[in-house]
Amino acid sequence: MKTSLATVAALAVALGAVAAPAFGPRALDVAELQPLVSGGDPAEALRRIDAALEHDPDNARLLYNRGVAAYASGQFGDSLVAFDRAETGGSRKIARLARFQKGNAEYRLGDAMRRNNLDETIAHWKQSLEDYRDVLKESPGDEKTVANHEFVKARLLEILMRDAAKHAKAAQDPRNSTAEKVDHLRNAFDKYRDASQIDPRSQEAKDGEKQSREQLAQALAKEGQRLANQPLQPRFNPREPALPDYDTRPLEEGVGMLEDANRLVPEQPEIKKDLDQAKEKLADADVQRAKRYMELEERTPWAREKLAVLRMGRELTEKALDQVQNYKPAEETRDEINRRLAQVHEDEGDAQSQLAQHANLEQQAMSLSQALDHFQQANDLQPAQSQLPPKIKKTSEQLAKALDKLADKLMQSPKGQESLEQGIARLEGADQALNELQGLQPSKETQAKSEQVSQQLDGMRQKAAQQGQKPGPDGQPQLVPGQNGPGGQMVMQGPPMDTRPRINTPGMKGEWNSRAMNAGKDY
């Protein structure tokens, strides 16, 4: 083991000399640096390479050798950054060498974390194997790569099997809570499964995976059923203190645990039966909560509040139908909520239409636009209502006339003096009105007006930019003192090239339905 481990370290240094040609007019004699790297002063080699990189920051060969020097200095994270950049920007040969060295650096990073964070170690060693496999796809049978791959594979299998056995044993401790037992069994299952994938010939890994899978499923099912059978507890609703509500979170977690148990052992009908019962209980609870939102809507005077409350109720019915397809109580409640939503939209559309009759041109266009939106939403919810299509047609025609008049008004320059900023705002209003009009009633005349306004706007914005003013909130670049490049042009900032890439950092798993199963590291 120690011999193989030393080989991994030595290979990274040795390969630095392989890809070490001159580097153009500011050539760096890499041959002179090799004794520094091999003789115990890689920091000095790193300093010289960094100096050369200041003049040629994208040179793949320099970047590769920077990775070698950083590796020899024990800066494995920095070496990964350098190798990654060398791989993407270099020749095919340099890319292959960089991939190999990334495998070495991943191993070293994982080894440094072994005592404090085993999941991080596993993550880096798995990535190391992937890097070696990428090299072997291009260079099958490469002796150094094969040797390193087999060495890391053996080390990884060793810690996976050892840690899996430790968790499997801990799960049997009667002093553990159910949550602790589930956590230990999940860890054992994950690591036995990884071990069997890395070495499909390992019968010990296969047996461990099978046994931990079954034990984990039973523990999840037991705890999931316990949570699902708990009575729902009242929960304070800050929106409406007098309106009772229930906390469904324990029930939701119970359903998630039963779903995960059923996924682990789908051949066990008792778990599926318990899951179906828990889902129906959760669906019924969501329907009851939706009905309470309907009660709240009846006491709410404002249209906006009514719409918000009813939409929350509808979300609960959709959630119930996700749990139990074709669940009749949920479908009936959803249909009633949609009917109420449509009525609120229609009433609000009527109110906005009335408001438009006594408003100025700008307010008239705004009110008619809102009325049309309400009528269309009502029609989407209740397409069988015969009174809605005529209202949509009438409002659309009224809005088109109002927008046409408004655009003509805004296209005319005022008689008094107008600032450049005011002119831009006026034409932006005309442009918006014409765009909305073109969407309602497309015509060549409207298109021509829109093009005319766009040309005028471009001219005004260029003039504003030349004067150092902000051209307006239309998403165009704004010239700000101190942030311009040569000639007053915007400097587009990109991500820094020397930022360390994401290197298989462990995170929360998202493949399971319960928090208990998603609580571990996805190494």
Coordinates of C-alpha atoms in Angstrom, one line a residue:
M1 CA 0.0 0.0 0.0
K2 CA 2.7 2.5 1.0
T3 CA 4.6 1.8 -2.3
S4 CA 1.6 2.4 -4.4
L5 CA 0.7 5.5 -2.5
A6 CA 4.2 7.0 -3.1
T7 CA 3.8 6.1 -6.8
V8 CA 0.7 8.3 -7.0
A9 CA 2.6 11.3 -5.6
A10 CA 5.7 10.7 -7.7
L11 CA 3.9 10.3 -11.0
A12 CA 2.4 13.8 -10.7
V13 CA 5.9 15.3 -10.4
A14 CA 7.5 13.2 -13.0
L15 CA 4.9 14.1 -15.6
G16 CA 5.7 17.8 -15.1
A17 CA 8.8 17.3 -17.1
V18 CA 7.0 15.5 -19.9
A19 CA 4.9 18.5 -20.9
A20 CA 7.5 21.2 -20.4
P21 CA 8.5 22.9 -23.7
A22 CA 9.5 26.5 -24.1
F23 CA 6.8 29.2 -23.8
G24 CA 7.3 31.7 -26.6
P25 CA 9.1 35.0 -26.2
R26 CA 9.1 34.9 -22.4
A27 CA 10.4 31.3 -22.5
L28 CA 10.7 29.5 -19.1
D29 CA 13.3 26.8 -18.8
V30 CA 11.2 24.2 -17.1
A31 CA 14.2 21.9 -17.0
E32 CA 15.7 24.2 -14.4
L33 CA 12.6 24.0 -12.3
Q34 CA 12.5 20.2 -12.2
P35 CA 15.2 20.0 -9.5
L36 CA 13.3 22.5 -7.4
V37 CA 10.1 20.3 -7.7
S38 CA 11.9 17.1 -7.1
G39 CA 14.4 18.5 -4.5
G40 CA 12.0 20.0 -2.0
D41 CA 11.5 23.6 -3.1
P42 CA 8.4 23.4 -5.3
A43 CA 7.2 26.8 -3.9
E44 CA 10.1 28.5 -5.8
A45 CA 9.1 26.7 -8.9
L46 CA 5.5 27.8 -8.4
R47 CA 6.6 31.4 -8.0
R48 CA 8.5 31.4 -11.3
I49 CA 5.7 29.7 -13.2
D50 CA 3.2 32.3 -11.8
A51 CA 5.5 35.1 -13.0
A52 CA 5.5 33.6 -16.5
L53 CA 1.7 33.1 -16.4
E54 CA 1.2 36.9 -15.7
H55 CA 2.4 37.4 -19.3
D56 CA 0.7 34.4 -20.8
P57 CA -2.3 33.5 -18.5
D58 CA -3.9 31.0 -20.9
N59 CA -0.8 29.0 -21.8
A60 CA -1.9 25.4 -21.3
R61 CA 1.6 24.1 -20.8
L62 CA 2.4 26.7 -18.2
L63 CA -0.9 25.9 -16.5
Y64 CA -0.1 22.2 -16.5
N65 CA 3.3 22.7 -15.0
R66 CA 1.7 25.1 -12.4
G67 CA -0.5 22.2 -11.5
V68 CA 2.5 20.0 -11.1
A69 CA 4.3 22.5 -8.8
A70 CA 1.2 23.2 -6.8
Y71 CA 0.7 19.4 -6.3
A72 CA 4.3 19.0 -5.2
S73 CA 3.7 21.9 -2.7
G74 CA 0.7 20.1 -1.2
Q75 CA -1.8 22.6 -2.7
F76 CA -4.0 19.9 -4.2
G77 CA -7.0 22.2 -4.7
D78 CA -5.0 24.8 -6.6
S79 CA -3.4 22.0 -8.7
L80 CA -6.9 20.8 -9.7
V81 CA -7.7 24.3 -10.9
A82 CA -4.6 24.5 -13.0
F83 CA -5.0 21.0 -14.4
D84 CA -8.6 21.7 -15.3
R85 CA -7.7 24.8 -17.2
A86 CA -4.8 23.0 -19.0
E87 CA -7.2 20.2 -20.0
T88 CA -9.7 22.5 -21.6
G89 CA -7.3 24.8 -23.3
G90 CA -4.4 22.6 -24.3
S91 CA -3.5 20.1 -27.0
R92 CA -4.8 16.5 -26.9
K93 CA -1.6 15.3 -25.3
I94 CA -1.7 18.0 -22.6
A95 CA -5.4 17.3 -22.0
R96 CA -4.7 13.6 -21.4
L97 CA -1.8 14.4 -19.0
A98 CA -3.9 16.9 -17.1
R99 CA -6.8 14.4 -16.7
F100 CA -4.3 11.9 -15.3
Q101 CA -3.0 14.4 -12.8
K102 CA -6.5 15.4 -11.8
G103 CA -7.0 11.9 -10.8
N104 CA -3.9 12.1 -8.6
A105 CA -4.9 15.4 -7.1
E106 CA -8.4 14.1 -6.3
Y107 CA -7.0 11.2 -4.5
R108 CA -4.7 13.4 -2.5
L109 CA -7.5 15.8 -1.6
G110 CA -9.6 12.9 -0.4
D111 CA -6.7 11.4 1.6
A112 CA -6.2 14.7 3.4
M113 CA -9.8 14.7 4.5
R114 CA -10.1 11.1 5.6
R115 CA -10.0 11.6 9.3
N116 CA -12.4 14.6 9.4
N117 CA -14.9 13.9 6.6
L118 CA -15.1 10.4 5.2
D119 CA -17.9 11.4 2.8
E120 CA -15.6 14.0 1.3
T121 CA -12.9 11.4 0.9
I122 CA -15.3 9.0 -0.8
A123 CA -16.4 11.8 -3.2
H124 CA -12.9 12.7 -4.2
W125 CA -11.8 9.1 -4.7
K126 CA -14.8 8.3 -6.8
Q127 CA -13.9 11.4 -9.0
S128 CA -10.3 10.2 -9.1
L129 CA -11.5 6.9 -10.6
E130 CA -13.6 8.7 -13.2
D131 CA -10.6 10.8 -14.2
Y132 CA -8.4 7.7 -14.6
R133 CA -11.2 6.0 -16.6
D134 CA -11.3 9.0 -18.9
V135 CA -7.6 8.6 -19.6
L136 CA -8.0 4.9 -20.2
K137 CA -10.7 5.5 -22.8
E138 CA -8.1 7.4 -24.9
S139 CA -5.1 5.3 -23.9
P140 CA -6.3 1.8 -23.0
G141 CA -3.8 -0.2 -21.1
D142 CA -1.6 2.7 -20.0
E143 CA 0.4 1.1 -17.2
K144 CA 0.6 4.1 -14.9
T145 CA -3.0 4.9 -15.2
V146 CA -4.1 1.3 -14.7
A147 CA -1.9 1.0 -11.6
N148 CA -3.2 4.2 -10.1
H149 CA -6.8 3.3 -10.9
E150 CA -6.5 -0.1 -9.2
F151 CA -4.7 1.4 -6.2
V152 CA -7.4 4.1 -5.6
K153 CA -10.2 1.5 -6.3
A154 CA -8.8 -0.8 -3.6
R155 CA -8.5 2.0 -1.1
L156 CA -12.0 3.2 -1.9
L157 CA -13.5 -0.3 -1.5
E158 CA -11.7 -0.7 1.7
I159 CA -13.2 2.3 3.4
L160 CA -16.6 1.8 1.9
M161 CA -16.9 -1.8 3.2
R162 CA -15.4 -0.8 6.6
D163 CA -17.7 2.1 7.1
A164 CA -20.8 0.2 5.8
A165 CA -20.1 -2.6 8.3
K166 CA -19.7 0.0 11.1
H167 CA -23.1 1.6 10.4
A168 CA -24.8 -1.8 9.9
K169 CA -23.6 -2.8 13.4
A170 CA -24.6 0.5 15.0
A171 CA -28.1 0.2 13.6
Q172 CA -28.6 -2.9 15.8
D173 CA -27.9 -1.0 19.0
P174 CA -31.2 -1.0 21.0
R175 CA -30.3 2.3 22.6
N176 CA -30.7 4.1 19.2
S177 CA -33.8 6.0 18.3
T178 CA -35.7 5.0 15.2
A179 CA -34.3 8.1 13.4
E180 CA -30.8 7.1 14.4
K181 CA -31.4 3.5 13.2
V182 CA -32.7 4.7 9.9
D183 CA -29.6 7.0 9.5
H184 CA -27.2 4.2 10.2
L185 CA -29.0 1.8 7.8
R186 CA -29.1 4.4 5.1
N187 CA -25.4 4.9 5.4
A188 CA -24.7 1.2 5.3
F189 CA -27.0 0.7 2.3
D190 CA -25.5 3.6 0.4
K191 CA -21.9 2.4 0.9
Y192 CA -22.6 -1.3 0.3
R193 CA -24.3 -0.2 -2.9
D194 CA -21.4 1.9 -4.0
A195 CA -19.0 -0.9 -3.2
S196 CA -21.0 -3.4 -5.3
Q197 CA -21.0 -0.9 -8.2
I198 CA -17.3 -0.3 -8.0
D199 CA -16.6 -4.1 -7.7
P200 CA -19.5 -6.1 -9.1
R201 CA -17.6 -9.3 -8.3
S202 CA -17.7 -8.7 -4.5
Q203 CA -20.2 -11.0 -3.0
E204 CA -19.7 -9.4 0.4
A205 CA -20.8 -6.1 -1.0
K206 CA -23.8 -7.6 -2.7
D207 CA -24.9 -9.4 0.4
G208 CA -24.5 -6.3 2.5
E209 CA -26.5 -4.2 0.1
K210 CA -29.3 -6.7 0.0
Q211 CA -29.5 -7.1 3.8
S212 CA -29.2 -3.4 4.5
R213 CA -31.8 -2.6 1.8
E214 CA -34.4 -4.9 3.5
Q215 CA -33.6 -3.7 7.0
L216 CA -33.8 0.0 5.9
A217 CA -37.1 -0.6 4.2
Q218 CA -38.6 -2.2 7.3
A219 CA -37.4 0.6 9.5
L220 CA -38.7 3.3 7.2
A221 CA -42.1 1.6 6.9
K222 CA -42.4 1.2 10.6
E223 CA -41.6 4.9 11.3
G224 CA -43.6 6.1 8.3
Q225 CA -46.7 4.2 9.5
R226 CA -46.3 5.6 13.0
L227 CA -46.1 9.2 11.7
A228 CA -49.1 8.6 9.4
N229 CA -51.2 7.2 12.2
Q230 CA -50.7 10.2 14.5
P231 CA -53.8 12.5 14.9
L232 CA -53.4 15.8 13.0
Q233 CA -52.5 18.6 15.4
P234 CA -54.0 22.1 15.1
R235 CA -51.7 24.8 13.7
F236 CA -52.0 28.5 14.2
N237 CA -52.8 30.3 11.0
P238 CA -51.4 33.9 11.1
R239 CA -53.5 34.9 8.1
E240 CA -56.7 34.1 10.0
P241 CA -56.3 33.2 13.7
A242 CA -60.0 32.3 14.0
L243 CA -59.8 29.8 11.2
P244 CA -58.6 26.3 12.3
D245 CA -55.8 24.7 10.4
Y246 CA -53.9 21.4 10.8
D247 CA -50.2 20.6 10.7
T248 CA -49.7 18.0 8.0
R249 CA -45.9 17.9 8.1
P250 CA -45.6 14.7 10.2
L251 CA -48.1 13.0 7.9
E252 CA -46.2 14.2 4.8
E253 CA -42.9 12.8 6.2
G254 CA -44.7 9.5 7.0
V255 CA -45.9 9.3 3.4
G256 CA -42.4 10.1 2.2
M257 CA -40.9 7.3 4.3
L258 CA -43.4 4.8 3.2
E259 CA -42.7 5.8 -0.5
D260 CA -39.0 5.3 0.1
A261 CA -39.7 1.9 1.7
N262 CA -41.9 0.8 -1.1
R263 CA -39.2 1.9 -3.6
L264 CA -36.6 -0.1 -1.8
V265 CA -38.7 -3.3 -1.6
P266 CA -41.6 -3.0 -4.1
E267 CA -42.3 -6.7 -3.8
Q268 CA -43.7 -6.3 -0.3
P269 CA -47.5 -5.7 -0.6
E270 CA -48.0 -4.7 3.1
I271 CA -45.8 -1.6 2.6
K272 CA -47.7 -0.7 -0.5
K273 CA -51.0 -1.0 1.3
D274 CA -49.9 1.2 4.2
L275 CA -48.6 3.7 1.7
D276 CA -51.9 3.9 -0.1
Q277 CA -53.8 4.4 3.2
A278 CA -51.4 7.2 4.3
K279 CA -51.7 8.9 0.9
E280 CA -55.5 9.0 1.1
K281 CA -55.3 10.4 4.6
L282 CA -53.0 13.1 3.4
A283 CA -55.2 13.9 0.4
D284 CA -58.2 14.2 2.7
A285 CA -56.3 16.5 5.0
D286 CA -55.4 18.7 2.1
V287 CA -59.0 18.8 0.9
Q288 CA -60.2 19.9 4.3
R289 CA -57.6 22.6 4.4
A290 CA -58.7 23.8 1.0
K291 CA -62.3 24.0 2.2
R292 CA -61.1 26.2 5.1
Y293 CA -59.6 28.6 2.6
M294 CA -63.0 28.7 0.8
E295 CA -64.5 29.7 4.1
L296 CA -62.0 32.5 4.5
E297 CA -62.7 33.7 1.0
E298 CA -66.4 34.2 1.9
R299 CA -65.4 36.7 4.6
T300 CA -62.8 38.5 2.5
P301 CA -64.1 41.7 0.9
W302 CA -61.3 42.5 -1.5
A303 CA -60.9 40.9 -4.9
R304 CA -57.1 40.6 -4.7
E305 CA -57.4 38.8 -1.4
K306 CA -60.1 36.6 -2.6
L307 CA -58.0 35.5 -5.6
A308 CA -55.0 34.8 -3.4
V309 CA -56.9 32.7 -0.9
L310 CA -58.7 30.7 -3.5
R311 CA -55.5 30.0 -5.4
M312 CA -53.9 28.6 -2.2
G313 CA -56.9 26.4 -1.8
R314 CA -56.6 25.2 -5.3
E315 CA -53.0 24.3 -4.8
L316 CA -54.0 22.1 -1.9
T317 CA -56.5 20.3 -4.1
E318 CA -53.8 19.7 -6.8
K319 CA -51.5 18.4 -4.1
A320 CA -54.2 16.0 -2.9
L321 CA -54.7 14.8 -6.5
D322 CA -50.9 14.2 -6.7
Q323 CA -51.3 11.9 -3.8
V324 CA -54.4 10.1 -5.0
Q325 CA -55.3 10.3 -8.7
N326 CA -59.0 10.9 -9.5
Y327 CA -59.7 11.5 -5.8
K328 CA -63.3 12.6 -6.0
P329 CA -63.5 14.9 -3.0
A330 CA -60.4 16.8 -4.3
E331 CA -61.8 17.1 -7.8
E332 CA -65.1 18.4 -6.5
T333 CA -63.5 20.9 -4.3
R334 CA -61.1 22.0 -7.1
D335 CA -64.1 22.5 -9.4
E336 CA -65.9 24.7 -6.9
I337 CA -62.8 26.8 -6.3
N338 CA -62.3 27.3 -10.0
R339 CA -66.0 28.4 -10.3
R340 CA -65.4 31.0 -7.5
L341 CA -62.1 32.1 -9.0
A342 CA -63.9 32.7 -12.4
Q343 CA -66.6 34.7 -10.7
V344 CA -64.2 36.9 -8.9
H345 CA -62.2 37.5 -12.2
E346 CA -65.5 38.3 -14.0
D347 CA -66.7 40.7 -11.3
E348 CA -63.3 42.5 -11.3
G349 CA -63.3 42.7 -15.1
D350 CA -66.7 44.3 -15.0
A351 CA -65.5 46.8 -12.3
Q352 CA -62.4 47.8 -14.4
S353 CA -64.6 48.2 -17.5
Q354 CA -66.8 50.6 -15.6
L355 CA -63.8 52.5 -14.3
A356 CA -62.4 52.9 -17.8
Q357 CA -65.5 54.8 -18.9
H358 CA -64.7 57.8 -16.7
A359 CA -60.9 57.8 -16.9
N360 CA -58.3 59.7 -18.9
L361 CA -56.7 58.0 -21.8
E362 CA -53.7 56.5 -19.9
Q363 CA -55.9 55.2 -17.1
Q364 CA -58.5 54.0 -19.6
A365 CA -56.0 51.8 -21.4
M366 CA -54.7 50.4 -18.1
S367 CA -58.2 49.6 -16.8
L368 CA -59.3 48.0 -20.1
S369 CA -56.1 45.9 -20.2
Q370 CA -56.7 44.7 -16.6
A371 CA -60.4 44.0 -17.5
L372 CA -59.4 42.0 -20.5
D373 CA -57.0 39.9 -18.5
H374 CA -59.6 39.2 -15.8
F375 CA -62.2 38.1 -18.5
Q376 CA -59.6 35.9 -20.2
Q377 CA -58.7 34.2 -16.9
A378 CA -62.3 33.7 -16.1
N379 CA -62.9 32.1 -19.5
D380 CA -59.9 29.8 -19.0
L381 CA -61.4 28.6 -15.7
Q382 CA -65.0 28.3 -16.9
P383 CA -65.0 28.0 -20.7
A384 CA -68.6 27.0 -20.7
Q385 CA -69.8 30.4 -19.5
S386 CA -71.5 31.9 -22.6
Q387 CA -71.3 35.5 -21.3
L388 CA -67.5 35.7 -21.2
P389 CA -66.6 35.5 -25.0
P390 CA -68.7 38.6 -25.8
K391 CA -67.1 40.5 -22.9
I392 CA -63.6 39.5 -24.1
K393 CA -64.4 40.6 -27.7
K394 CA -65.9 44.0 -26.6
T395 CA -63.1 44.8 -24.2
S396 CA -60.5 43.8 -26.7
E397 CA -61.9 46.2 -29.3
Q398 CA -62.2 49.0 -26.7
L399 CA -58.6 48.5 -25.6
A400 CA -57.3 48.5 -29.1
K401 CA -58.9 51.9 -29.8
A402 CA -57.6 53.3 -26.5
L403 CA -54.1 52.0 -27.2
D404 CA -54.1 53.5 -30.7
K405 CA -55.1 56.9 -29.4
L406 CA -52.6 56.7 -26.6
A407 CA -49.8 55.8 -28.9
D408 CA -50.6 58.7 -31.3
K409 CA -50.7 61.1 -28.4
L410 CA -47.4 60.0 -27.0
M411 CA -45.7 60.1 -30.4
Q412 CA -46.4 63.8 -30.6
S413 CA -43.8 66.1 -29.1
P414 CA -45.3 68.5 -26.5
K415 CA -45.5 72.2 -27.4
G416 CA -43.4 73.2 -24.4
Q417 CA -39.8 72.4 -23.7
E418 CA -39.1 68.7 -23.1
S419 CA -35.9 67.2 -21.5
L420 CA -34.1 64.3 -23.2
E421 CA -35.1 62.0 -20.3
Q422 CA -38.8 63.1 -20.6
G423 CA -38.7 62.4 -24.3
I424 CA -37.3 58.9 -23.8
A425 CA -40.0 58.1 -21.2
R426 CA -42.7 59.4 -23.6
L427 CA -41.5 57.3 -26.5
E428 CA -41.1 54.3 -24.3
G429 CA -44.8 54.6 -23.4
A430 CA -45.7 54.9 -27.0
D431 CA -43.6 51.8 -27.8
Q432 CA -45.3 49.8 -25.1
A433 CA -48.7 50.8 -26.3
L434 CA -47.9 49.9 -29.9
N435 CA -46.5 46.5 -28.9
E436 CA -49.7 45.7 -26.9
L437 CA -51.8 46.9 -29.8
Q438 CA -49.9 44.8 -32.3
G439 CA -50.5 41.8 -30.0
L440 CA -54.3 42.5 -30.0
Q441 CA -54.9 43.5 -33.6
P442 CA -51.8 43.1 -35.8
S443 CA -51.6 45.5 -38.7
K444 CA -49.0 47.0 -41.1
E445 CA -49.9 50.5 -39.9
T446 CA -49.2 49.6 -36.2
Q447 CA -45.9 47.9 -37.3
A448 CA -44.8 51.0 -39.2
K449 CA -45.6 53.2 -36.2
S450 CA -43.6 50.8 -33.9
E451 CA -40.6 50.9 -36.2
Q452 CA -40.7 54.7 -36.3
V453 CA -40.9 55.0 -32.5
S454 CA -38.0 52.5 -32.2
Q455 CA -35.8 54.6 -34.5
Q456 CA -36.6 57.8 -32.6
L457 CA -35.9 56.0 -29.3
D458 CA -32.5 54.6 -30.5
G459 CA -31.5 58.1 -31.5
M460 CA -32.4 59.6 -28.1
R461 CA -30.7 56.8 -26.2
Q462 CA -27.5 57.3 -28.1
K463 CA -27.6 61.0 -27.4
A464 CA -28.3 60.3 -23.7
A465 CA -25.3 57.8 -23.7
Q466 CA -23.0 60.4 -25.2
Q467 CA -24.1 62.9 -22.5
G468 CA -23.4 60.3 -19.8
Q469 CA -27.1 59.9 -18.9
K470 CA -28.9 56.6 -18.2
P471 CA -30.8 55.7 -21.4
G472 CA -33.8 54.3 -19.5
P473 CA -35.0 51.1 -17.8
D474 CA -35.3 49.0 -21.0
G475 CA -32.4 46.6 -20.2
Q476 CA -29.9 48.5 -22.3
P477 CA -26.3 48.9 -20.9
Q478 CA -25.9 52.1 -18.9
L479 CA -22.7 54.1 -19.1
V480 CA -21.6 54.7 -15.5
P481 CA -18.5 56.7 -14.7
G482 CA -15.6 54.5 -13.8
Q483 CA -17.0 51.4 -15.3
N484 CA -16.3 52.0 -19.0
G485 CA -13.6 50.6 -21.2
P486 CA -11.7 52.4 -23.9
G487 CA -13.8 54.7 -26.0
G488 CA -16.6 54.8 -23.4
Q489 CA -17.7 51.2 -24.2
M490 CA -19.1 48.9 -21.6
V491 CA -16.7 46.4 -20.2
M492 CA -18.5 43.0 -20.0
Q493 CA -17.3 41.3 -16.8
G494 CA -17.1 37.5 -16.9
P495 CA -16.4 35.0 -14.2
P496 CA -12.8 35.0 -12.9
M497 CA -10.8 32.3 -14.7
D498 CA -8.9 31.3 -11.6
T499 CA -12.0 30.4 -9.6
R500 CA -11.8 26.8 -8.4
P501 CA -14.3 24.6 -10.3
R502 CA -16.9 22.5 -8.6
I503 CA -15.0 19.3 -7.8
N504 CA -17.6 16.8 -6.8
T505 CA -18.5 18.5 -3.6
P506 CA -20.8 16.4 -1.5
G507 CA -24.3 17.8 -1.0
M508 CA -27.8 16.9 0.0
K509 CA -29.3 13.9 -1.9
G510 CA -32.5 14.6 -3.7
E511 CA -33.4 11.2 -5.1
W512 CA -35.6 10.2 -2.1
N513 CA -39.0 11.4 -0.9
S514 CA -38.4 11.6 2.9
R515 CA -36.1 13.9 4.9
A516 CA -34.8 10.8 6.6
M517 CA -33.4 9.5 3.4
N518 CA -32.3 12.8 2.0
A519 CA -30.4 13.8 5.1
G520 CA -27.1 12.2 4.1
K521 CA -24.3 13.3 1.9
D522 CA -24.6 12.4 -1.7
Y523 CA -21.0 11.3 -2.1

